[in-house]
Every structure is written in structure tokens, then in C-alpha cells.
Tab-separated table of C-alpha atoms and ligand atoms in Angstrom:
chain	number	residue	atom	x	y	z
I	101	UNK	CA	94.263	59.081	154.437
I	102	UNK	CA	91.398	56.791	153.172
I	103	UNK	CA	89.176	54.883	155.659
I	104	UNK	CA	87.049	52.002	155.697
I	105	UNK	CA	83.139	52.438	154.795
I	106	UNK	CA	82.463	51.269	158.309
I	107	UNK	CA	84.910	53.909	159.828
I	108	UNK	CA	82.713	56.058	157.755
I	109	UNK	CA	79.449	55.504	158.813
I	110	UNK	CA	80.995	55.812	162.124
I	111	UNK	CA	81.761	59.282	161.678
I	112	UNK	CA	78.208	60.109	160.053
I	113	UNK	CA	76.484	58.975	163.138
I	114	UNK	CA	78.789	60.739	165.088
I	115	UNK	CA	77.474	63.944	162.948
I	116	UNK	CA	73.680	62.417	163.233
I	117	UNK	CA	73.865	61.646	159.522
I	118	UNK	CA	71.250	58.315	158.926
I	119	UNK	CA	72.853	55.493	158.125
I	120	UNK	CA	72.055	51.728	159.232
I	121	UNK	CA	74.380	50.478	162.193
I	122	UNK	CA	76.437	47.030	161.027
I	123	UNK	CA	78.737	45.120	162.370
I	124	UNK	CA	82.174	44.122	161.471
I	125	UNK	CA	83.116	40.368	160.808
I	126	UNK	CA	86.499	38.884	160.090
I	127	UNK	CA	85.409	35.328	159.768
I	128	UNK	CA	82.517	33.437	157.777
I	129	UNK	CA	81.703	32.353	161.228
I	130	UNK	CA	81.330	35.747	162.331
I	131	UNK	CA	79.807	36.512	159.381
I	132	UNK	CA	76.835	34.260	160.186
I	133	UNK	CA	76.541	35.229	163.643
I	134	UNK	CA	76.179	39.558	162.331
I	135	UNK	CA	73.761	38.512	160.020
I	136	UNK	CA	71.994	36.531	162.503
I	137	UNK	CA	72.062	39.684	164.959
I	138	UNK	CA	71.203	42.357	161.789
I	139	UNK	CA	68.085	39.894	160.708
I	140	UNK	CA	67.317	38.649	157.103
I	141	UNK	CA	67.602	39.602	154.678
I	142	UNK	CA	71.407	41.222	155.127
I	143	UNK	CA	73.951	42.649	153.121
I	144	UNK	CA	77.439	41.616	153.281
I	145	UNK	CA	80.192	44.293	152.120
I	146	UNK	CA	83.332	43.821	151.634
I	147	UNK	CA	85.872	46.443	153.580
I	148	UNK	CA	88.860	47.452	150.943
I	149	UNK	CA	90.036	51.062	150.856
I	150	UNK	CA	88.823	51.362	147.290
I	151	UNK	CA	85.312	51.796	145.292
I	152	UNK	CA	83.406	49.275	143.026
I	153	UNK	CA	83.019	46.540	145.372
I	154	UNK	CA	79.614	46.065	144.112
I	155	UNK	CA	80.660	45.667	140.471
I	156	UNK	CA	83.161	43.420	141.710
I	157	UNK	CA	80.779	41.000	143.673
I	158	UNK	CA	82.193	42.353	147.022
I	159	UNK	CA	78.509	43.213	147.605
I	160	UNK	CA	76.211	40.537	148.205
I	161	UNK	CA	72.217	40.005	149.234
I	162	UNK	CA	71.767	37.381	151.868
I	163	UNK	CA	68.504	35.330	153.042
I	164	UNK	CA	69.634	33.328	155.472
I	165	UNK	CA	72.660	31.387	156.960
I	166	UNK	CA	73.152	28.850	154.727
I	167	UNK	CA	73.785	32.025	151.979
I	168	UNK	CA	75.301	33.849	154.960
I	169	UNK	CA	78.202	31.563	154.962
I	170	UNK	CA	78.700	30.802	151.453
I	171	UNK	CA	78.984	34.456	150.591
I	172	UNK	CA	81.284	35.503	153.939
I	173	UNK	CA	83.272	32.866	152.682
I	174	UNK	CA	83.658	33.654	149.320
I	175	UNK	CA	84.208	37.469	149.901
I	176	UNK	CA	86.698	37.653	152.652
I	177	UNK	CA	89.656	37.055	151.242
I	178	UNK	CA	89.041	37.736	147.453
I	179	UNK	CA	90.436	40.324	145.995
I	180	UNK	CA	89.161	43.563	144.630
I	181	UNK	CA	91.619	45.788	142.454
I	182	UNK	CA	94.701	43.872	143.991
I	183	UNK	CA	93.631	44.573	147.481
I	184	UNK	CA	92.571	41.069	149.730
I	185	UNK	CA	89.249	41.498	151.284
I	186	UNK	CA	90.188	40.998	155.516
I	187	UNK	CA	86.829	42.260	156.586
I	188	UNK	CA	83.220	42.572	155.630
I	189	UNK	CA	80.471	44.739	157.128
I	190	UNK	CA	77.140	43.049	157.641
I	191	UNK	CA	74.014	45.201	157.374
I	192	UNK	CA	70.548	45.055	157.293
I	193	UNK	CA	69.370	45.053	154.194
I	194	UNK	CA	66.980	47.973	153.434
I	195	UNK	CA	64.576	47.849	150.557
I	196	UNK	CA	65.646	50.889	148.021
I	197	UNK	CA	63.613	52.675	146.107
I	198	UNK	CA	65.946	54.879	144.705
I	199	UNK	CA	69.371	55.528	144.792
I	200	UNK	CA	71.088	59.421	144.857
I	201	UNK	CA	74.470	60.435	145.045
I	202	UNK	CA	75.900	63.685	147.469
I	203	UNK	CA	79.620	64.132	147.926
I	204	UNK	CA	82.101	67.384	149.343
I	205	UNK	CA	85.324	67.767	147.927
I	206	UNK	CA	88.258	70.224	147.258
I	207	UNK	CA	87.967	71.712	143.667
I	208	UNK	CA	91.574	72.591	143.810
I	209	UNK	CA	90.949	74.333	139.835
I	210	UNK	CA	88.185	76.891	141.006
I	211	UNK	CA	89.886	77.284	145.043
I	212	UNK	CA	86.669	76.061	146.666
I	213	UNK	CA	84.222	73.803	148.281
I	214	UNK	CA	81.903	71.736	145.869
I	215	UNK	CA	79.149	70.061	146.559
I	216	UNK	CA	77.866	67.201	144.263
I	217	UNK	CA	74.211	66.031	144.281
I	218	UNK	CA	72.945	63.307	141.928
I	219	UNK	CA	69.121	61.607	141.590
I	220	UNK	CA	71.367	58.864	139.614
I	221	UNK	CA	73.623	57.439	142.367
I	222	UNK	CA	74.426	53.816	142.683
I	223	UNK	CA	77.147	52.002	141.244
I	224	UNK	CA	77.783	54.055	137.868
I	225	UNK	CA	77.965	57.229	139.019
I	226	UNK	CA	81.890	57.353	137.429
I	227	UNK	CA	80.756	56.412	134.105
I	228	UNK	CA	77.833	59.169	134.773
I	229	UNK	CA	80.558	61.761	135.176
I	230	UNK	CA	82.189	61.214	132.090
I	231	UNK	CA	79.260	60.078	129.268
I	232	UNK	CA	76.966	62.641	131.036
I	233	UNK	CA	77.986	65.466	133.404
I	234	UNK	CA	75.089	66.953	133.711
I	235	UNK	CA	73.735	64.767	135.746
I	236	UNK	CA	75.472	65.741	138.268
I	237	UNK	CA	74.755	68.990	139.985
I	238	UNK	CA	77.009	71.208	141.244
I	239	UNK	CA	77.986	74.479	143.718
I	240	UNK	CA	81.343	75.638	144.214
I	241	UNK	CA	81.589	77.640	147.314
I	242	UNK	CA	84.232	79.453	149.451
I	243	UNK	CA	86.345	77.795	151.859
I	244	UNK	CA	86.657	80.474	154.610
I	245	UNK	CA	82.951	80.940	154.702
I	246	UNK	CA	79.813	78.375	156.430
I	247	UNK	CA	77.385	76.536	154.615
I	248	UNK	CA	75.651	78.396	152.348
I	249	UNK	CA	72.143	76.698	152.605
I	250	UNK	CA	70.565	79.536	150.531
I	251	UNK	CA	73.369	78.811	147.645
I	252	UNK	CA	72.902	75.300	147.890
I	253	UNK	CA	69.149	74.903	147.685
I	254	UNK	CA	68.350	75.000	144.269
I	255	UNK	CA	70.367	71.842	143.286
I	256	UNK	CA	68.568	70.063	146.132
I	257	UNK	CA	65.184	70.723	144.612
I	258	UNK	CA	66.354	70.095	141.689
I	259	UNK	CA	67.696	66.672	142.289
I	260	UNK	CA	64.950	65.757	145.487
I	261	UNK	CA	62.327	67.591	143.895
I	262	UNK	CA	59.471	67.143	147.090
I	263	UNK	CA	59.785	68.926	149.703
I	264	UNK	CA	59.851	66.789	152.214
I	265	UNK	CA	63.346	64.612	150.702
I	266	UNK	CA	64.784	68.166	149.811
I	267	UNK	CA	64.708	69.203	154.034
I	268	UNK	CA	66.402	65.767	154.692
I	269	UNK	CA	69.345	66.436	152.176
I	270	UNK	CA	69.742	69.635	153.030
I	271	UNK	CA	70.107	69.019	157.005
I	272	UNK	CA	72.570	66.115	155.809
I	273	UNK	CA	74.721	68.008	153.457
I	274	UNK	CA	74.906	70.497	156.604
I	275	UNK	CA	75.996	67.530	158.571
I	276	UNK	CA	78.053	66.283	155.981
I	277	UNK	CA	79.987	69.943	155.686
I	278	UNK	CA	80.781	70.093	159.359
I	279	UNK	CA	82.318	66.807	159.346
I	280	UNK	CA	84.202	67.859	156.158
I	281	UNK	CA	85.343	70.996	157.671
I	282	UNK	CA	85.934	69.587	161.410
I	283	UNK	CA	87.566	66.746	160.379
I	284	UNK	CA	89.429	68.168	157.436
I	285	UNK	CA	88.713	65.825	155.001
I	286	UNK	CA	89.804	65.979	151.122
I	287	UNK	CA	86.212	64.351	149.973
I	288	UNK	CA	83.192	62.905	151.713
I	289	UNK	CA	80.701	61.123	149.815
I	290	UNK	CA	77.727	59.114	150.316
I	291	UNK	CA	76.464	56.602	147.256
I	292	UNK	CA	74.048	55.090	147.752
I	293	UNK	CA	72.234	58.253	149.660
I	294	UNK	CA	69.217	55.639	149.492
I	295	UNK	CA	65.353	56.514	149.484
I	296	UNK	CA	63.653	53.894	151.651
I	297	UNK	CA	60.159	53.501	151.958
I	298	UNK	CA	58.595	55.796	154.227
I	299	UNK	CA	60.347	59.224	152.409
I	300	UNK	CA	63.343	58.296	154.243
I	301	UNK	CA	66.876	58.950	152.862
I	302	UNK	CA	69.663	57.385	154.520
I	303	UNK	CA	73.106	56.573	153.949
I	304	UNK	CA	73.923	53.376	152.743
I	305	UNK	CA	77.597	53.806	151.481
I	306	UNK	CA	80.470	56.158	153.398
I	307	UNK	CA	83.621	57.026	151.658
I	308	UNK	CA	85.725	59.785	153.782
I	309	UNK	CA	89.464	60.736	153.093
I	310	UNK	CA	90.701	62.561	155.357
I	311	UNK	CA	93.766	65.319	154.390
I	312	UNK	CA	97.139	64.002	155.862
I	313	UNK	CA	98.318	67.260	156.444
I	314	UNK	CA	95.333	67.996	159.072
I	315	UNK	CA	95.875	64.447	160.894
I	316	UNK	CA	97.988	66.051	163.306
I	317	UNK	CA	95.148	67.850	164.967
I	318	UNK	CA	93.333	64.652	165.227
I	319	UNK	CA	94.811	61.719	166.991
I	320	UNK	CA	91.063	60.445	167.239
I	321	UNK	CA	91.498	60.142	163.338
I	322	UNK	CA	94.963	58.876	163.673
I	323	UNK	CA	93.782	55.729	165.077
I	324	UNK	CA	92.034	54.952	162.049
I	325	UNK	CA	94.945	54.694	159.726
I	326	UNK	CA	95.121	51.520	157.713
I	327	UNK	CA	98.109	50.119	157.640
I	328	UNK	CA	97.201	48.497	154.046
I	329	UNK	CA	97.245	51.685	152.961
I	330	UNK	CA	100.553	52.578	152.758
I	331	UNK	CA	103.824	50.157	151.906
I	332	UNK	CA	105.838	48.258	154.679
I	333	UNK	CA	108.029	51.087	153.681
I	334	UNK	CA	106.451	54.025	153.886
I	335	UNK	CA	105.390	53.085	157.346
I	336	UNK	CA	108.615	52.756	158.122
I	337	UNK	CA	109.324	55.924	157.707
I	338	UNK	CA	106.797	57.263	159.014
I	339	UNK	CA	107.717	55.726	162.197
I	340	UNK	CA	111.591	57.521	162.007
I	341	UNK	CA	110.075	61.074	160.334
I	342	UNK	CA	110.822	60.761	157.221
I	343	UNK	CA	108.480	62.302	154.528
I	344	UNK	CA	109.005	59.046	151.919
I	345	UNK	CA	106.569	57.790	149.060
I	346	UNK	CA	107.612	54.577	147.592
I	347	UNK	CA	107.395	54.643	143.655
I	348	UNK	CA	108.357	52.041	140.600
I	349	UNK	CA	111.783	53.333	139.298
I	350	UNK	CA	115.305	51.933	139.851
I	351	UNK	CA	117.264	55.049	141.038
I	352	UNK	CA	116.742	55.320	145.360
I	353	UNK	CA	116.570	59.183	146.263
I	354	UNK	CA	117.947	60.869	149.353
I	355	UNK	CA	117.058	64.742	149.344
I	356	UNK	CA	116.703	67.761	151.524
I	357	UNK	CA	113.528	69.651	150.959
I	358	UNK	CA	110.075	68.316	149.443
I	359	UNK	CA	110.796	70.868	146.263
I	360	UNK	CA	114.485	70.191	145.582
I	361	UNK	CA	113.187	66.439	146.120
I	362	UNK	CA	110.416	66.938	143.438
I	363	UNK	CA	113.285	68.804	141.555
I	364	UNK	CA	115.839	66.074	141.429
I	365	UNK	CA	112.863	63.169	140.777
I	366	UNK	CA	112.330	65.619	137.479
I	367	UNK	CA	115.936	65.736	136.540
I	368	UNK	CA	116.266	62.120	136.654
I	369	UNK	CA	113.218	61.234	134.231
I	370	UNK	CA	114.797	64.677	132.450
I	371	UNK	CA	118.105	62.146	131.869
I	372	UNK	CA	116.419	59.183	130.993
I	373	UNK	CA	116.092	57.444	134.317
I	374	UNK	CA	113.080	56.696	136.833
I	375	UNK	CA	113.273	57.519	140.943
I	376	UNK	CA	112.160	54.031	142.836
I	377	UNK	CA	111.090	56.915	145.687
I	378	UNK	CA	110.188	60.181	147.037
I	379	UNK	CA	112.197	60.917	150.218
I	380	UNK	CA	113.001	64.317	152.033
I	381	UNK	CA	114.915	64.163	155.143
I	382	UNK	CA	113.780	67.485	156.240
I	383	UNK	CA	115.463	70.430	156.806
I	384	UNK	CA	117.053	69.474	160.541
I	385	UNK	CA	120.980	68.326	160.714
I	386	UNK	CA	120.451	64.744	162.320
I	387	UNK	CA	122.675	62.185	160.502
I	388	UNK	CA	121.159	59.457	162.345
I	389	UNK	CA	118.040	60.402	159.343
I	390	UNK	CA	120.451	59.991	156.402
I	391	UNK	CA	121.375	56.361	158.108
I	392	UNK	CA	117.487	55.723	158.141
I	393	UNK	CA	116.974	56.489	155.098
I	394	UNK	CA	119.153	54.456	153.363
I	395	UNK	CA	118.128	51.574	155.405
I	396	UNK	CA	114.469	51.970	153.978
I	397	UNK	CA	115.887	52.665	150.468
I	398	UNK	CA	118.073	49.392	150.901
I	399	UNK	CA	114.867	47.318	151.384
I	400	UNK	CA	113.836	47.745	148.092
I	401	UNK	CA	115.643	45.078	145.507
I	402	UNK	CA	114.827	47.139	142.665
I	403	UNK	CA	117.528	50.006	143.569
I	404	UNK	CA	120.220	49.745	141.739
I	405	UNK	CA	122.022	53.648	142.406
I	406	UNK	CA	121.203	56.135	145.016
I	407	UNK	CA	121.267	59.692	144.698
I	408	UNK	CA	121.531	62.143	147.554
I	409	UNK	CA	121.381	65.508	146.873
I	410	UNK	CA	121.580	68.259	149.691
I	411	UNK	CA	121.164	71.734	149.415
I	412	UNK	CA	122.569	72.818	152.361
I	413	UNK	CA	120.787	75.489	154.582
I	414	UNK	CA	119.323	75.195	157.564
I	415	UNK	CA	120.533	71.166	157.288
I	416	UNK	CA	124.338	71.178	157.414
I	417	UNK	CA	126.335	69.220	154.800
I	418	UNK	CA	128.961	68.078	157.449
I	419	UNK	CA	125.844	65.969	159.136
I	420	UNK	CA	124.877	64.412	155.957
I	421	UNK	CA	128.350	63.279	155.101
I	422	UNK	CA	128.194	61.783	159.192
I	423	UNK	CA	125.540	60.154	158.369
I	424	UNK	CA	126.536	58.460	155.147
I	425	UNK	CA	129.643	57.631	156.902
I	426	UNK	CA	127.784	56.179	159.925
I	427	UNK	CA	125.466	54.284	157.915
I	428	UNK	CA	128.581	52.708	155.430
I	429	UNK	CA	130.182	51.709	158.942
I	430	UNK	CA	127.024	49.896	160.373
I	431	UNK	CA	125.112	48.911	156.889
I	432	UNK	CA	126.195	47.054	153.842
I	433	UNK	CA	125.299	49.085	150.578
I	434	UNK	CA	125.687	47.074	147.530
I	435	UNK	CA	124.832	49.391	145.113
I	436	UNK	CA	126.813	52.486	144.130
I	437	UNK	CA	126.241	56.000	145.543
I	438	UNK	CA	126.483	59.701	143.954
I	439	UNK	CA	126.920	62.130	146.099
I	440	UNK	CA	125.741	66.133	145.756
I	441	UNK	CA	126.587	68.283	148.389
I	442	UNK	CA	126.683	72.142	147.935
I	443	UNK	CA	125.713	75.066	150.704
I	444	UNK	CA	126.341	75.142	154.366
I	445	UNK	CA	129.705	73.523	155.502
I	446	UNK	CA	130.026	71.893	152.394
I	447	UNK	CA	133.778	71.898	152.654
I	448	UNK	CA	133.838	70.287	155.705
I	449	UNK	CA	131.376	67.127	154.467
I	450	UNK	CA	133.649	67.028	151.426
I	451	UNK	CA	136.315	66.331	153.321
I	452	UNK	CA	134.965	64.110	155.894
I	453	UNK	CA	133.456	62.098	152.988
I	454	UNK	CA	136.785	62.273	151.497
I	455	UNK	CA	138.689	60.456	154.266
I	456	UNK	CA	136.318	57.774	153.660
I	457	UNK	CA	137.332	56.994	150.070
I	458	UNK	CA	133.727	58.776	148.948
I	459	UNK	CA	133.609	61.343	146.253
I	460	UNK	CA	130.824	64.225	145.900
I	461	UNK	CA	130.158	66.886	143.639
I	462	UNK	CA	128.375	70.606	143.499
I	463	UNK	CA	126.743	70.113	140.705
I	464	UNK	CA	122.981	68.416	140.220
I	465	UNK	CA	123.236	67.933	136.693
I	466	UNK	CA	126.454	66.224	136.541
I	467	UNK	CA	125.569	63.770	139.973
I	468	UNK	CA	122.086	62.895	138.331
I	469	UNK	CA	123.801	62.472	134.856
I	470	UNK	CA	126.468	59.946	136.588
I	471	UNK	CA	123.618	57.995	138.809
I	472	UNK	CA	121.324	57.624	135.761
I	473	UNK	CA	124.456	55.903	133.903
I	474	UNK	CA	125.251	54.074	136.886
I	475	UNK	CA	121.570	52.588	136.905
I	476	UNK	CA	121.713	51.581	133.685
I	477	UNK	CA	124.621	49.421	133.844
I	478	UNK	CA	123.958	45.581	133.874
B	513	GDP	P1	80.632	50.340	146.071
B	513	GDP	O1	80.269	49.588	144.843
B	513	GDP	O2	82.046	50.043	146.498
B	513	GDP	O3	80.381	51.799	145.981
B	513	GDP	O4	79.704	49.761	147.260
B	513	GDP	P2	78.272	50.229	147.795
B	513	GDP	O5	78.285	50.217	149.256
B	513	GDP	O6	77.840	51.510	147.175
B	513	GDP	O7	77.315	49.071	147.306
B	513	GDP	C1	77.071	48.841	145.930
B	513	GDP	C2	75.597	48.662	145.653
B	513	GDP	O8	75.048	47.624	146.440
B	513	GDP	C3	74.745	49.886	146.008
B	513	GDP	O9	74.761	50.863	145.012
B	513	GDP	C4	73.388	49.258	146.177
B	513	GDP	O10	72.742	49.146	144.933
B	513	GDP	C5	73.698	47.881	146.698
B	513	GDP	N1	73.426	47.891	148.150
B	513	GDP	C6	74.217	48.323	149.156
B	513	GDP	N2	73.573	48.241	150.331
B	513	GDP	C7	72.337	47.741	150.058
B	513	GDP	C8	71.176	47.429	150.841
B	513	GDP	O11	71.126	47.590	152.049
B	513	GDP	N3	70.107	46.911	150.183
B	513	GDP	C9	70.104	46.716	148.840
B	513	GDP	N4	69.010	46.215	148.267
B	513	GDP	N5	71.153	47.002	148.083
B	513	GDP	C10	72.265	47.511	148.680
B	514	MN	MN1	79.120	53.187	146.817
């Protein structure tokens, strides 16, 4: 889960990591009024779940109200990368003098921690990693152990260089870690991690994602969520349990099992055709999920075939085919269906399916075969 920079800075001053307080506006009105409240000069920032807002004039200097206006104006409700701007965060501006870049992430490669420190952090630090690297420092450390301050030391000097900037990094990347680790976040990062005047280093940029599979251990996070972030969809089925990612393809998926799903998404690219979604039902017998799922897979006018495919274990084939049957009885489906069932009661879902005029089959390769066809005709 991604959040906004100003859920971000939230949770660095929750951790005592410096970072100006702003305030949130959703209207140029309010715009003025923040700005009025921060002082002059402000910054206004536009809130979009994705990076480069400042290359993409999302990022603007203010002097006073008349600017204050014009720019609240102009950046609420523009669009960065295909995402409308619906809020901004007004800040007090803060004179930089340089600006560094720190982040935490997973290094999934090396199965550890790393720690990024840059003295060339500001807007380019993506072209940075490609053209040149080096610049960026790193320490890969492991997981299941603390901080170690020792370990990460050297690349502090090496990027703060006097002492007195290298004690403030280092008690922030502490800070930084146990958010990362209490909050169980994917990456953390802070760019601008901007030297003021004074020797002071503070935060003037929060990007946090947080690991979906750890939100369950944080409602505090859960209340966060964006619902921009995912598809009208995928919200949906969030809300009935179903484990769904919407994708671009033309064939609608119904499958038992995140690896049989992954499976069958393969063998339909493998036969020339593309899956419009991810979807596992999960591995309980509840035919009231098969219903839901088609519902959400109905919603989408690209579908032109749908697949299911269960592997029948723990989830019991005569369900699914109670389900289908439930959801052809209360749902129109315009578009045809292949069936798959094979494993526990299998018989039995055959034959209930078969008193509805539905055929299935046992075999994957034949039902994905037959659905890519039947996607491809006009
Ligand atoms: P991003 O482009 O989405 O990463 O947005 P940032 O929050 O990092 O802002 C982009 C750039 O705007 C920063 O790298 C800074 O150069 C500049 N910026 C952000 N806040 C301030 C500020 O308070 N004062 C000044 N002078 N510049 C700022
Ligand atoms: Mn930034």
C-alpha cells in the first residue's frame, strides 16, 4: 500500500524524524488560508500516490496570496502521470542549502535490508541511479537482526562528511528503521533529506509503502488506504475476500489458489491469449464467492470468455459448480464460460453442472485452449 507524502510525514513525526508540519487543502480557497497560517514564502505540493511531482510542476514556490491562489488553482486538479491532483499540502518553505537522499527497502536479490544514502538527492535521484550508481551508497543488512549503527556509519561519513550532520542522519536512519520494521513497510524514503541553515537536516519529502501482507496487524495503517489506489474493482473485492488484481487482457479468470491462478494466467499467454485479471477465490468451499466473483469479472466490458479452473482440495468442486449455478440463476452472463473442474467431488459438480445444460472438463490445457479460441472470436 502506497500513502500520501503527508500521511508520511505523519508517521516520521510520530518516530521524531524532523520534518516541517503542513497542512492539507482541498480547495484554492483553502489553499490560501494554509499558506496564510504556514507564512510566506510557502510551498504548495501536490498529493498523488506517485513521484516527480516537482518535474511535473506539482511543486510550486509561493510569496503571497495572490500566487497562493493562482498556483492552488492550477495544481489541484491537474494531472500528474494520469492521476488528478484532489489535494495539496502547504508548507513552509525552508531555504535549502543542500539536498541528500536516505531510503530503506527490501533487496529481495541479496535477502536483506538496504539502506541508501545520497549527498545528491533532489529531483534526479532516478536518473542518478542509472547514469551513475555510485553515487549512491549502500549497506545491505540482515533482516532478523537491529540496526547495525556500527555497519552503517561509514556511508554516513561518507555522504555527511562533518560530524555534526553525520549524528543527525544516523539518529534518523535509526528512526527511519524502526518505523520500517514496526510498521512493515516495503520502502521508506526521504528526498529531499534537506540541509537548512543552521546544520539542520530535516525531511522535506516522505514516501512510505507499506507491505499489504503486514496491514492486518495494523488497522491504524488500514485507515490510510487510498482508495485511488486500487480499481473500483479491486475494492470490490476486497470488500467480499477475494484476492483479485485487475489487468488489461480479454479472458476473465476464476481460480482456486494464488499459484494455480498464476499457473493458468501463464497458460493463457502460453496459447496466445491475455487474462483481463488475477482472481483466487481461496481455498474455502463457499459458492456464494464463485457468484462474487463473476459479478466483479462481469463489470469489466473488455471480457469476452471466462475461465474457471479449480483444483479441488480443501475447496470442493460440488460448491463451485453451486455457485456457478447460483450465479447463472440470479446474474445474466453474456459471454461464454469454460469450465475446469478436477479433484475433490468432482463427479458430483460435473453432474450438478450437467443438469444445468453446462459442460466442464479435467483437463487445463484443453479448457484454456477452448477459452483462448472462444476470446478470439468476433
Ligand atoms: P517529488 O518531485 O514528487 O519527489 O516531490 P518533492 O517533495 O521531493 O519536491 C520536489 C522538489 O521541490 C524538491 O526536491 C525540492 O527541490 C523542492 N522543494 C520541496 N520542498 C521545498 C521547500 O520547502 N523549499 C524549497 N526551496 N524547495 C522545496
Ligand atoms: Mn521527492
Amino acid at each position: 500500500m502506497n500513502i500520501h507524502e503527508y500521511q508520511g510525514r505523519e508517521l516520521f513525526l510520530q518516530y521524531g524524524i524532523p520534518c516541517p508540519a503542513g497542512i492539507v487543502a482541498e480547495s484554492p480557497d483553502a489553499v490560501v488560508t494554509a499558506t496564510r497560517q504556514v507564512g510566506y514564502p510557502a510551498v504548495i505540493k501536490a498529493q498523488v500516490l506517485t513521484g516527480g511531482r516537482g518535474k511535473a510542476g506539482g511543486v510550486k514556490l509561493v510569496h503571497n496570496e495572490a500566487e497562493a491562489r493562482e498556483q492552488g488553482s492550477r495544481i489541484l486538479g491537474m494531472q500528474i502521470k494520469g492521476l488528478t491532483v484532489e489535494k495539496v499540502l502547504v508548507v513552509p518553505a525552508a531555504a535549502i542549502r543542500r539536498e541528500f537522499y536516505v531510503g530503506l527497502t527490501v533487496d529481495r536479490t541479496n535477502r536483506a535490508l538496504v539502506l541508501m544514502v545520497s549527498a545528491s538527492g533532489g529531483v534526479d535521484i532516478e536518473d542518478l541511479a542509472v547514469k551513475n550508481p555510485d553515487a549512491i551508497l549502500k549497506v545491505r543488512f540482515n533482516p532478523l537482526t537491529n540496526l547495525d549503527l556500527k555497519a552503517i556509519r561509514p556511508i554516513l561519513q561518507q555522504a555527511f562528511v562533518t560530524p555534526a550532520l553525520v549524528a543527525q542522519a544516523e539518529d534518523a536512519v535509526a528512526k527511519l528503521y524502526r518505523l520500517f520494521v514496526e510498521k512493515d513497510c516495503s520502502l521508506v524514503e526521504i528526498n529531499p533529506y534537506a540541509l537548512l541553515d543552521g546544520d539542520k537536516l530535516v525531511a522535506l519529502d516522505a514516501k512510505v509503502n507499506i507491505d499489504d501482507n503486514g496491514l492486518v496487524r495494523h488497522p491504524e495503517l488500514e485507515v490510510l488506504r487510498n482508495p485511488e489506489e486500487s480499481s473500483a474493482d479491486e475494492r470490490q473485492a476486497r470488500r467480499v475476500g477475494l484476492s483479485f488484481v485487475s489487468m488489461d487482457g480479454d479472458i476473465g479468470c476464476i481460480v482456486n489458489g494464488a499459484g494455480l491462478a498464476m499457473a493458468t494466467m501463464d497458460l493463457i499467454k502460453h496459447f496466445g491469449g491475455n487474462p483481463a485479471n488475477f482472481l483466487d477465490v481461496g481455498g474455502s468451499s463457499n459458492p456464494e464467492k464463485v457468484l462474487n466473483a463473476l459479478k466483479i469479472i462481469l463489470n469489466n466490458p473488455r471480457v469476452k470468455a471466462i475461465l474457471i479452473n479449480i483444483f479441488g482440495g480443501i475447496t470442493r468442486c460440488d460448491d463451485i459448480a453451486k455457485g456457478i449455478l447460483m450465479a447463472t440463476n440470479q446474474i445474466q452472463i453474456p459471454v461464454p464460460m469454460v469450465i475446469r473442474l478436477i479433484g475433490t467431488n468432482d463427479r458430483e459438480g460435473r453432474e450438478i453442472l450437467a443438469q444445468a445444460g453446462l459442460t466442464s472438463s479435467e483437463n487445463l490445457t484443453e479448457a484454456v485452449q477452448r477459452v483462448v479460441a472462444l476470446g478470439k472470436k468476433p
